[in-house]
Coordinates of C-alpha atoms and ligand atoms in Angstrom, one line a residue:
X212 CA -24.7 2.5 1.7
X213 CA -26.6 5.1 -0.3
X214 CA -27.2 4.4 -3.5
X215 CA -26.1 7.8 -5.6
X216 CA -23.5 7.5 -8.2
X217 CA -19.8 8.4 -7.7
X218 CA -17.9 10.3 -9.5
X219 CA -16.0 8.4 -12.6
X220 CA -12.6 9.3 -10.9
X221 CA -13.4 8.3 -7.7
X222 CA -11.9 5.1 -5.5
X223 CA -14.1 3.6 -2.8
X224 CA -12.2 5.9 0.0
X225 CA -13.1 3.2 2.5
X226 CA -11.0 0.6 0.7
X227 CA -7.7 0.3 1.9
X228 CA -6.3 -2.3 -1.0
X229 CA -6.5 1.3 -2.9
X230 CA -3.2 1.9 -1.0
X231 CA 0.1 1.1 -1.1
X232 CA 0.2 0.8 2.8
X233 CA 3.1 2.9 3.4
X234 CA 3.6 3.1 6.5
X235 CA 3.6 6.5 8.7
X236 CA 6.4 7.5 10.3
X237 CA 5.7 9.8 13.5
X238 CA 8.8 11.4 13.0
X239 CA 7.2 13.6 10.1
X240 CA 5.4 15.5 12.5
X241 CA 8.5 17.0 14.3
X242 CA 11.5 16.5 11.9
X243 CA 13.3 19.9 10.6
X244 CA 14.8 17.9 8.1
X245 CA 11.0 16.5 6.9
X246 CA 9.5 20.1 7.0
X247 CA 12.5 21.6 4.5
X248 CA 11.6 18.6 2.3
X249 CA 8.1 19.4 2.1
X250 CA 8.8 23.2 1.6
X251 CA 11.3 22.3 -1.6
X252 CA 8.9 19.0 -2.7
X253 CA 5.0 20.1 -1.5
X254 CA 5.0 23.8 -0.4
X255 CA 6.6 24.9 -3.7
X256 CA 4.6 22.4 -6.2
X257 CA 1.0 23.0 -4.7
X258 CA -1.6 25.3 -5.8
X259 CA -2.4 27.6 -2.5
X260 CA -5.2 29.9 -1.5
X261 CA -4.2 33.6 -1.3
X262 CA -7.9 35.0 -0.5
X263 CA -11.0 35.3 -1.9
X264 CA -12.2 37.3 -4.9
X265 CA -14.4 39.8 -2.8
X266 CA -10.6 41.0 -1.5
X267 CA -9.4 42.0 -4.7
X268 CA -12.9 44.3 -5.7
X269 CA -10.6 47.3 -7.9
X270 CA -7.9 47.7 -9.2
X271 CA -4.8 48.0 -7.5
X272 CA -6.5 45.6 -4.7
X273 CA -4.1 43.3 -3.6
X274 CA -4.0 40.6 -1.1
X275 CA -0.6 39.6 1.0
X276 CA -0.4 35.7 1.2
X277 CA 3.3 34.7 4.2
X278 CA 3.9 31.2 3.5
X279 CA 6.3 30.0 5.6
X280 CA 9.4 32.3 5.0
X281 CA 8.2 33.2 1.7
X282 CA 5.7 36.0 0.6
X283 CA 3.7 36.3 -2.2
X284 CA 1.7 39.6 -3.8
X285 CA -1.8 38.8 -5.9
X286 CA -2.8 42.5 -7.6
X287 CA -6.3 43.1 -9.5
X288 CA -5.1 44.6 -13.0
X289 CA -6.8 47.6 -14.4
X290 CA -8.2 44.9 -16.7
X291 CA -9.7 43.2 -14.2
X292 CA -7.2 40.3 -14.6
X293 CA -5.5 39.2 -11.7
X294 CA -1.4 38.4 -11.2
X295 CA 0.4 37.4 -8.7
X296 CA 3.9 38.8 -7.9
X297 CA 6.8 36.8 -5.1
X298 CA 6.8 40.3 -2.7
X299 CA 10.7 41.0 -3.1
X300 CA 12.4 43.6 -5.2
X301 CA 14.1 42.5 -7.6
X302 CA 16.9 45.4 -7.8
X303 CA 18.3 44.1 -3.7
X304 CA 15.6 41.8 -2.5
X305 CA 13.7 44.0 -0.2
X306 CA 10.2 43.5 0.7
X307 CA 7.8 45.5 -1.2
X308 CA 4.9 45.2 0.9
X309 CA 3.5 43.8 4.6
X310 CA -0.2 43.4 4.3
X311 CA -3.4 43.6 2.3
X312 CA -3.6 47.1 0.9
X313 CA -5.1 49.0 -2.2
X314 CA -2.1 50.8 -4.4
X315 CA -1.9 52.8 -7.5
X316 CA 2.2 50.7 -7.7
X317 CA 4.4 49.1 -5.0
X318 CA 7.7 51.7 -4.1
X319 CA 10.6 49.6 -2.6
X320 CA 11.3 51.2 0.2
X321 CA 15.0 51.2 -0.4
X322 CA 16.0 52.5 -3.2
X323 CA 12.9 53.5 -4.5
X324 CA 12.1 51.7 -7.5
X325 CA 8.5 51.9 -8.7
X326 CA 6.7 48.7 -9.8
X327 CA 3.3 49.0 -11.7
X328 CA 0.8 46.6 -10.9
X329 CA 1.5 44.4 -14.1
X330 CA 5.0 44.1 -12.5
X331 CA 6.9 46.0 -14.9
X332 CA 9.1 48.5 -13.4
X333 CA 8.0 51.8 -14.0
X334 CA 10.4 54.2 -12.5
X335 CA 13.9 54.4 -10.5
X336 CA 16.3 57.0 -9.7
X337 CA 19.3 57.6 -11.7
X338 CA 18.1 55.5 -14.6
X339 CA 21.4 56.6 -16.8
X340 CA 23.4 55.6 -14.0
X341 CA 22.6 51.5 -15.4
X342 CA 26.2 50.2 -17.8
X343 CA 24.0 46.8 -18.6
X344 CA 20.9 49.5 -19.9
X345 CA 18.3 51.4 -18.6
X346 CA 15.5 49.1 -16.3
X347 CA 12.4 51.1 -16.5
X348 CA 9.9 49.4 -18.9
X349 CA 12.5 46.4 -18.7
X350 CA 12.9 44.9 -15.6
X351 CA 9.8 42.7 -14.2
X352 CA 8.6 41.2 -10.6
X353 CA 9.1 37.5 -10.4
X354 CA 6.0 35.7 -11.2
X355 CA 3.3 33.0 -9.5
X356 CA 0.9 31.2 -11.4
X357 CA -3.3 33.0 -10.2
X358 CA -6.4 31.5 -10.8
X359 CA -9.6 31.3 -9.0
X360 CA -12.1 28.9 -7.9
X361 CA -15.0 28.9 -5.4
X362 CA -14.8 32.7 -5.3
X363 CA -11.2 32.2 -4.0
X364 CA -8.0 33.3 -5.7
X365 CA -4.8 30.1 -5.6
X366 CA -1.8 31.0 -6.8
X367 CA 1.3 28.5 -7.2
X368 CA 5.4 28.9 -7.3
X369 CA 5.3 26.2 -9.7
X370 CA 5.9 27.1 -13.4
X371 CA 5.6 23.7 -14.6
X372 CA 2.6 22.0 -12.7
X373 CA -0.8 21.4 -13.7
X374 CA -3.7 24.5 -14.1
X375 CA -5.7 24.9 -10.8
X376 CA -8.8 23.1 -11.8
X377 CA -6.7 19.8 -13.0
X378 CA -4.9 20.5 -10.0
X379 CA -8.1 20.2 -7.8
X380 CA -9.7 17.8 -10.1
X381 CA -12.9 17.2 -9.9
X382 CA -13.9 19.4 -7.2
X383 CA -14.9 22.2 -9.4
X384 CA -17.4 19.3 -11.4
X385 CA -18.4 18.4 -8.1
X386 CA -19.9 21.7 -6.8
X387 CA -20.8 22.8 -9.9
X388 CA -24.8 23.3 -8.7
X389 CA -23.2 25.7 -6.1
X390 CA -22.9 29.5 -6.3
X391 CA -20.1 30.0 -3.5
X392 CA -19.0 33.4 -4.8
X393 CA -22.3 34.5 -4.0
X394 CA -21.4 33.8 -0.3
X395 CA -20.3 36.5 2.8
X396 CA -17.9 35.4 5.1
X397 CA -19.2 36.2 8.3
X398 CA -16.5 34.7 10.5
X399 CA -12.5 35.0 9.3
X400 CA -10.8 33.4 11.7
X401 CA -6.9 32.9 11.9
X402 CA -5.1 30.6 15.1
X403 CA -1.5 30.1 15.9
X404 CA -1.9 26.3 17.4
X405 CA 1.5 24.2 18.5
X406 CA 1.0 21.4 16.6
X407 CA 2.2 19.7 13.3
X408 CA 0.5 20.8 10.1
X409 CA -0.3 17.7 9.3
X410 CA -2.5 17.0 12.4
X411 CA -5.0 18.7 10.5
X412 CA -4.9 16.7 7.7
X413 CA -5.1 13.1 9.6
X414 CA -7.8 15.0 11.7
X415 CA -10.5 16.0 9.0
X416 CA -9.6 13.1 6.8
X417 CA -11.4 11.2 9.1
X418 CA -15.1 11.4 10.9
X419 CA -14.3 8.3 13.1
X420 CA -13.4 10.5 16.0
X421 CA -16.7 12.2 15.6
X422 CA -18.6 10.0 18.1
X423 CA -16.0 10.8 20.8
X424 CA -15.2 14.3 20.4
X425 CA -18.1 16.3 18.9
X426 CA -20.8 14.2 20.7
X427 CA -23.1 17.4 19.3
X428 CA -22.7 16.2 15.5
X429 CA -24.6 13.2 15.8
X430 CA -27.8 14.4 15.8
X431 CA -28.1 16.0 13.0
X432 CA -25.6 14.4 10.7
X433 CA -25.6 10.8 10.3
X434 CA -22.0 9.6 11.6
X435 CA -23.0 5.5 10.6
X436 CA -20.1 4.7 8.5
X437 CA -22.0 2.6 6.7
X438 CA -24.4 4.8 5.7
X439 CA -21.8 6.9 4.4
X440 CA -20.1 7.5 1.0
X441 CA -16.0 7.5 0.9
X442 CA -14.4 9.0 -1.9
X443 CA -10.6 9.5 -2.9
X444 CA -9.6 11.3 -5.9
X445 CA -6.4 10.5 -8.0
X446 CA -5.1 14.2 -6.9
X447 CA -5.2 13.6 -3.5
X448 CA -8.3 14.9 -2.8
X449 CA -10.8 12.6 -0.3
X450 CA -14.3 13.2 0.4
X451 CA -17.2 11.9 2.8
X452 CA -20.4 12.3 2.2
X453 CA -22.8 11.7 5.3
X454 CA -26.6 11.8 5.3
X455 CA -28.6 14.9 6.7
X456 CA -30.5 13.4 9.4
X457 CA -30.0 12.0 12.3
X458 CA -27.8 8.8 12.9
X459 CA -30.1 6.0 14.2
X460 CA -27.5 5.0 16.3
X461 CA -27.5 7.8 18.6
X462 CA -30.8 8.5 19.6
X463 CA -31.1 11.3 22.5
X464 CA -33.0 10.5 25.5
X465 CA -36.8 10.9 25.4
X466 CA -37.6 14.1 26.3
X467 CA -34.1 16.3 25.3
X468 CA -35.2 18.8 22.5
X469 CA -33.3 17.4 19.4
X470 CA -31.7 19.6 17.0
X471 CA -33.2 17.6 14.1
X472 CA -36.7 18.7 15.1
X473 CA -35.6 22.5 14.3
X474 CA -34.5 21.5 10.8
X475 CA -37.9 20.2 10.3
X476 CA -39.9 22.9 11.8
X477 CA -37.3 25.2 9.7
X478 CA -39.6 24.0 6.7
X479 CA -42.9 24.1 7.9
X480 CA -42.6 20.0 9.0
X481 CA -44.2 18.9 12.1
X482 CA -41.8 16.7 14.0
X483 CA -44.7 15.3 15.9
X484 CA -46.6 13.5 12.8
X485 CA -44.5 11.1 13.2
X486 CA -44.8 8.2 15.5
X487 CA -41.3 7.2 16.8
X488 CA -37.6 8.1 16.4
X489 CA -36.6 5.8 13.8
X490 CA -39.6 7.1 10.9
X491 CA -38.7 10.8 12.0
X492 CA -35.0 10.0 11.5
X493 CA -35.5 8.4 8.0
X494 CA -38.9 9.9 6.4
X495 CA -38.6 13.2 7.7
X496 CA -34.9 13.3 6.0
X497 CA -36.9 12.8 2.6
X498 CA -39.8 15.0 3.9
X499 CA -37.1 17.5 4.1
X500 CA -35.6 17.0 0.3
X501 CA -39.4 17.3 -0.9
X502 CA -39.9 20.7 1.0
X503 CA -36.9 22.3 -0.1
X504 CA -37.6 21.8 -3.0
X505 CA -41.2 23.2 -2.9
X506 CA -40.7 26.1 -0.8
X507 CA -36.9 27.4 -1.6
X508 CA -38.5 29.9 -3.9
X509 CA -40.7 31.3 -1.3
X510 CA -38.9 31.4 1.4
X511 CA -35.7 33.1 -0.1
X512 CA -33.2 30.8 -0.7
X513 CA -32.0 31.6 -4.2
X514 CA -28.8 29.6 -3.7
X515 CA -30.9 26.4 -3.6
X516 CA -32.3 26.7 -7.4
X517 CA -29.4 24.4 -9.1
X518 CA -29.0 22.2 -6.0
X519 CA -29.8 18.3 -6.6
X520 CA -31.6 16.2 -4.1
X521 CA -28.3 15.3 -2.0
X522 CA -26.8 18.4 -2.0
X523 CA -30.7 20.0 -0.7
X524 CA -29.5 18.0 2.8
X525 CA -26.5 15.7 2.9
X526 CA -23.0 17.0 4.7
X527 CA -20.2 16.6 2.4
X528 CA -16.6 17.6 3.7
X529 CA -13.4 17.5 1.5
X530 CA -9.8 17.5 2.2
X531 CA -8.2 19.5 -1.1
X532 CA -4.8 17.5 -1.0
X533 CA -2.8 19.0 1.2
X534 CA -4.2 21.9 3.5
X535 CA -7.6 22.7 2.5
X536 CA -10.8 21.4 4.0
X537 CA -14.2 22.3 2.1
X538 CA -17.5 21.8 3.6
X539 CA -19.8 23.0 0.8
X540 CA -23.3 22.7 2.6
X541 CA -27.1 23.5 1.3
X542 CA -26.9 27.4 3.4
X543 CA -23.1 27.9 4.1
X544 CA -19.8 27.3 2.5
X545 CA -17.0 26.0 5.2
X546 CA -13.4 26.5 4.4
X547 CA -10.3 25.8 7.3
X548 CA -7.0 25.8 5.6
X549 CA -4.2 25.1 8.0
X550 CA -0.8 26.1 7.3
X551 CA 3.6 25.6 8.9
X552 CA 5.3 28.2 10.6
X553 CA 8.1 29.3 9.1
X554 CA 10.8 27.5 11.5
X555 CA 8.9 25.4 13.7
X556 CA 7.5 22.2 13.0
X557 CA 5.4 21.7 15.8
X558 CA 3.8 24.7 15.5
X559 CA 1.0 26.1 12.4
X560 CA -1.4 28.4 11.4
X561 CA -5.3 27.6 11.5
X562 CA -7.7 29.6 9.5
X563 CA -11.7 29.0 9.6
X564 CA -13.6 30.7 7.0
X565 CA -17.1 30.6 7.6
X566 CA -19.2 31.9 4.7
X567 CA -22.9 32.1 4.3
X568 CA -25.8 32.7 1.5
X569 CA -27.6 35.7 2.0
X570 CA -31.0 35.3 2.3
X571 CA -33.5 38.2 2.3
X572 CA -35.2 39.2 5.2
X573 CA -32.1 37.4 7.2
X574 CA -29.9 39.5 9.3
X575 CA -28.1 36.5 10.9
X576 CA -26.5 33.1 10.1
X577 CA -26.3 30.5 12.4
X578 CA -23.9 27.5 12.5
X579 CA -22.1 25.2 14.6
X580 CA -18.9 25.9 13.5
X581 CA -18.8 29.4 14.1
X582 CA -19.6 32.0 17.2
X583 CA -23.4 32.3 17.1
X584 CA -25.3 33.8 16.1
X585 CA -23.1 36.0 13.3
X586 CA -24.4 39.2 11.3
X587 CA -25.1 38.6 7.7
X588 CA -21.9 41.1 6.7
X589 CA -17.8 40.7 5.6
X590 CA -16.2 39.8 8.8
X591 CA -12.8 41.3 9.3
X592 CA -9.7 39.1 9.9
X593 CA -9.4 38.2 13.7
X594 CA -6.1 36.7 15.0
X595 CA -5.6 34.7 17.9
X596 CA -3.4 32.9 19.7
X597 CA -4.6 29.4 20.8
X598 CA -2.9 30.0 24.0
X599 CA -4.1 26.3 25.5
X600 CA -7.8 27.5 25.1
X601 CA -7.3 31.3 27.0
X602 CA -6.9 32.6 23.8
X603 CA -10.0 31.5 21.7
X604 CA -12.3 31.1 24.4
X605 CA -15.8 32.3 23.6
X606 CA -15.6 29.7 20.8
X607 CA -15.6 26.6 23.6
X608 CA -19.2 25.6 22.8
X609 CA -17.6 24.5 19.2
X610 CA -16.6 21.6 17.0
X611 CA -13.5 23.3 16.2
X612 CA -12.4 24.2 19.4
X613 CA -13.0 20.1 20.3
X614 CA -10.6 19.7 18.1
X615 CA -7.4 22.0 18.8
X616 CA -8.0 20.4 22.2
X617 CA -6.5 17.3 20.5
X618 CA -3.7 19.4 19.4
X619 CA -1.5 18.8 22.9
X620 CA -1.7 15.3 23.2
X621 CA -1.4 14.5 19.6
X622 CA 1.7 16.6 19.5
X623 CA 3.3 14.5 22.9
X624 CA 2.6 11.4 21.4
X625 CA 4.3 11.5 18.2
X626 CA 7.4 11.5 20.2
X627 CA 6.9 8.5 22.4
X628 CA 8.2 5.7 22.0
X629 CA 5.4 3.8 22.5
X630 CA 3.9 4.6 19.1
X631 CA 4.8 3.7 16.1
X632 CA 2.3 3.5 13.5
X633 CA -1.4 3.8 13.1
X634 CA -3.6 0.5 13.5
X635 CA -6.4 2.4 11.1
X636 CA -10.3 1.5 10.6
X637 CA -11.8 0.8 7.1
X638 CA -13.0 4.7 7.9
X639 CA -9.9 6.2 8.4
X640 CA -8.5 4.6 4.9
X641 CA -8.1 8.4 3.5
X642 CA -5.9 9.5 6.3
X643 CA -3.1 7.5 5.1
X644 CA -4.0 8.4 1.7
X645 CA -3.0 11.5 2.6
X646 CA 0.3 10.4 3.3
X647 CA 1.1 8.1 0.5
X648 CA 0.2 11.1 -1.4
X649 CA 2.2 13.6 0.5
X650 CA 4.9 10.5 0.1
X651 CA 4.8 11.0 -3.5
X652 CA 5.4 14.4 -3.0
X653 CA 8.4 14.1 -1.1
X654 CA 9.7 11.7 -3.6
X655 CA 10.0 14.1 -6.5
X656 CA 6.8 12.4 -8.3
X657 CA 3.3 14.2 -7.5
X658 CA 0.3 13.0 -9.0
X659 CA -0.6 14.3 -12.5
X660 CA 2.7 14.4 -13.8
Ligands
LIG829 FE1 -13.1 16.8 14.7

């Protein structure tokens, strides 16, 4: 175990006699009648992300967020301020608006009534032709709750629930050496997958499948559980934190080029002073710490300055109860969020947001996450269906893909009767975390209330 301190709020998140032990019903990954309880109990509750703050550059900016069978409107103010608007008109509950757009107001296409960006109505026909009084100036959108964090904008339905950053407490304390709004997405991708939201969630609240599916991870991050730090938040949030080097139980044939040596090289460290596997592995990890901190300056990596020793190298990935995933690394800043469709639920939504720091002199970033290598500019959005693989082919080479090739058999085997509950590892003590949370949802009684 590494010895850096956690977080006051944090439980050991390898420690199951932090649970209730609920168990986990497989029927909540198909059930219509679960999915309408989590839209009335979770969906409605939670603090969601409608884009980032790059989106919404001027005024009249505003971003489109579909949720399910709901839609929701976030508009940049002439102020600067940002609101957030449900997308209906409130006169006969047509749809102002479809997607992402830049508007001086929003015109329902119906009757015509004219909405500022404040919400307030600002025009209609007929205005005399009112008996309960004239609208204009009176009538308003229904409101969401904005706010932003990370360079992203959340907005929630929920008038009554906690502010964002109690909401994600402590993420924004966590990251707070990081300067993600300085970051370019350079990949902003979106994939329709037929599988249970909430496959997502078990998946990335866990790294014990790492070994078996991602067989590329292990060499440069450390996948020893014990080496690693568990954390789970009262929210609902759980992180891991794994060292950035690699793990000394997966060493790589003599001979096979090792990613690790590339890292070192990366900051002017020969990977051939050292004389075996093991003192590479484990001095070259601190070599690295020292160098980065000599030589950010030089070499251009601004984002580095306010960085502490185990954020210079260490992998730290965090599920933001319920949908989010964060992987706030030294160069880039990973976001998936995963999402229901609206009727089905063994079917969702799968974004991947891949943003990098700008570095100068850089034209390209390269990751492992993401198609390589990517140019250093705003990707646009790119859609796909997973289509069994057809779909998202060119990104076969990835973790991610690894994954939504879980997706299939997952999704069968929730509905065997041969399964009935998880038999979990120490390491997979946040997964049903997730759930006792997500339980606690259901039940009318989220945390922080
Ligand atoms: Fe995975």
């Amino acid at each position: 175990m590494n010895d850096i301190a956690k977080h006051p709020l944090a439980m050991d998140g390898k420690d199951p006699s932090n649970l209730r032990g609920d168990p986990i019903d497989p029927e909540r990954y198909y059930s219509r009648s679960f999915m309408e309880k989590e839209w009335q109990q979770l969906w409605t509750r939670i603090w969601h992300i409608a884009g980032r703050e790059q989106q919404l550059a001027e005024p009249g900016d505003f971003i489109v967020h579909d949720f399910m069978k709901e839609s929701v409107i976030v508009v940049k103010q002439t102020d600067g301020s940002l609101k957030g608007f449900y997308n209906v008109c409130i006169h006969r509950s047509q749809r102002l608006v479809w997607q992402d757009n830049s508007q001086k107001s929003f015109a329902c296409p119906y009757h015509g009534w004219v909405w500022g960006l404040d919400g307030v109505l600002e025009d209609c026909p007929d205005r005399g032709d009112f008996p309960q009084g004239d609208p204009v100036g009176k009538l308003k959108l229904s409101k969401v709750r904005v706010q932003t964090w990370g360079g992203m904008v959340w907005y929630t339905m929920d008038d009554e629930g906690p502010d964002l950053l109690t909401y994600l407490a402590p993420t924004a304390e966590l990251y707070k050496n990081h300067q993600f709004e300085r970051t370019v997405r350079v990949n902003w991708l979106r994939v329709a997958l037929n599988t249970n939201w909430k496959f997502w969630s078990d998946n990335f609240n866990e790294s014990y499948h790492t070994r078996t599916v991602h067989p590329q991870v292990p060499p440069i991050i450390d996948q020893d559980h014990f080496t690693s730090r568990y954390e789970m938040f009262p929210m609902g949030h759980n992180r891991i934190i794994q060292m950035g080097r690699p793990s000394l139980r997966d060493r790589l044939p003599d001979g096979v080029p090792h990613p690790f040596d590339d890292a070192l090289r990366a900051w002017d460290i020969d990977p051939d002073s050292y004389p075996d596997f093991e003192t590479k592995a484990m001095q070259g990890w601190l070599d690295l710490k020292a160098a980065k901190k000599k030589l950010w300056k030089e070499k251009g990596f601004l984002h580095y300055e306010h960085l502490d020793d185990e954020e210079l190298t260490e992998s730290p990935f965090q599920v933001l109860f319920p949908n989010v995933a964060i992987a706030p690394g030294a160069d880039s800043f990973l976001v998936w969020r995963w999402e229901p469709h609206p009727t089905d639920p063994e079917k969702c939504y799968f974004d991947q947001w891949t943003m990098a720091y700008p570095i100068e002199g850089q034209a390209e970033f390269v990751n492992r996450t993401a198609v390589n290598p990517l140019r250093l500019v705003e990707a646009e959005l790119d859609f796909r269906e997973y289509d069994n693989g057809a779909g998202v082919q060119e990104y076969s080479d990835q973790v991610v893909f690894q994954d939504w090739q879980l997706t299939a058999g997952q999704t069968a085997g929730w509905r065997s009767r041969g399964y009935r509950d998880p038999y979990f590892a120490a390491q997979e003590t946040r997964v049903r975390r997730f759930h006792e949370v997500l339980n606690d949802y259901i039940a009318g009684n989220p945390p922080g209330r």
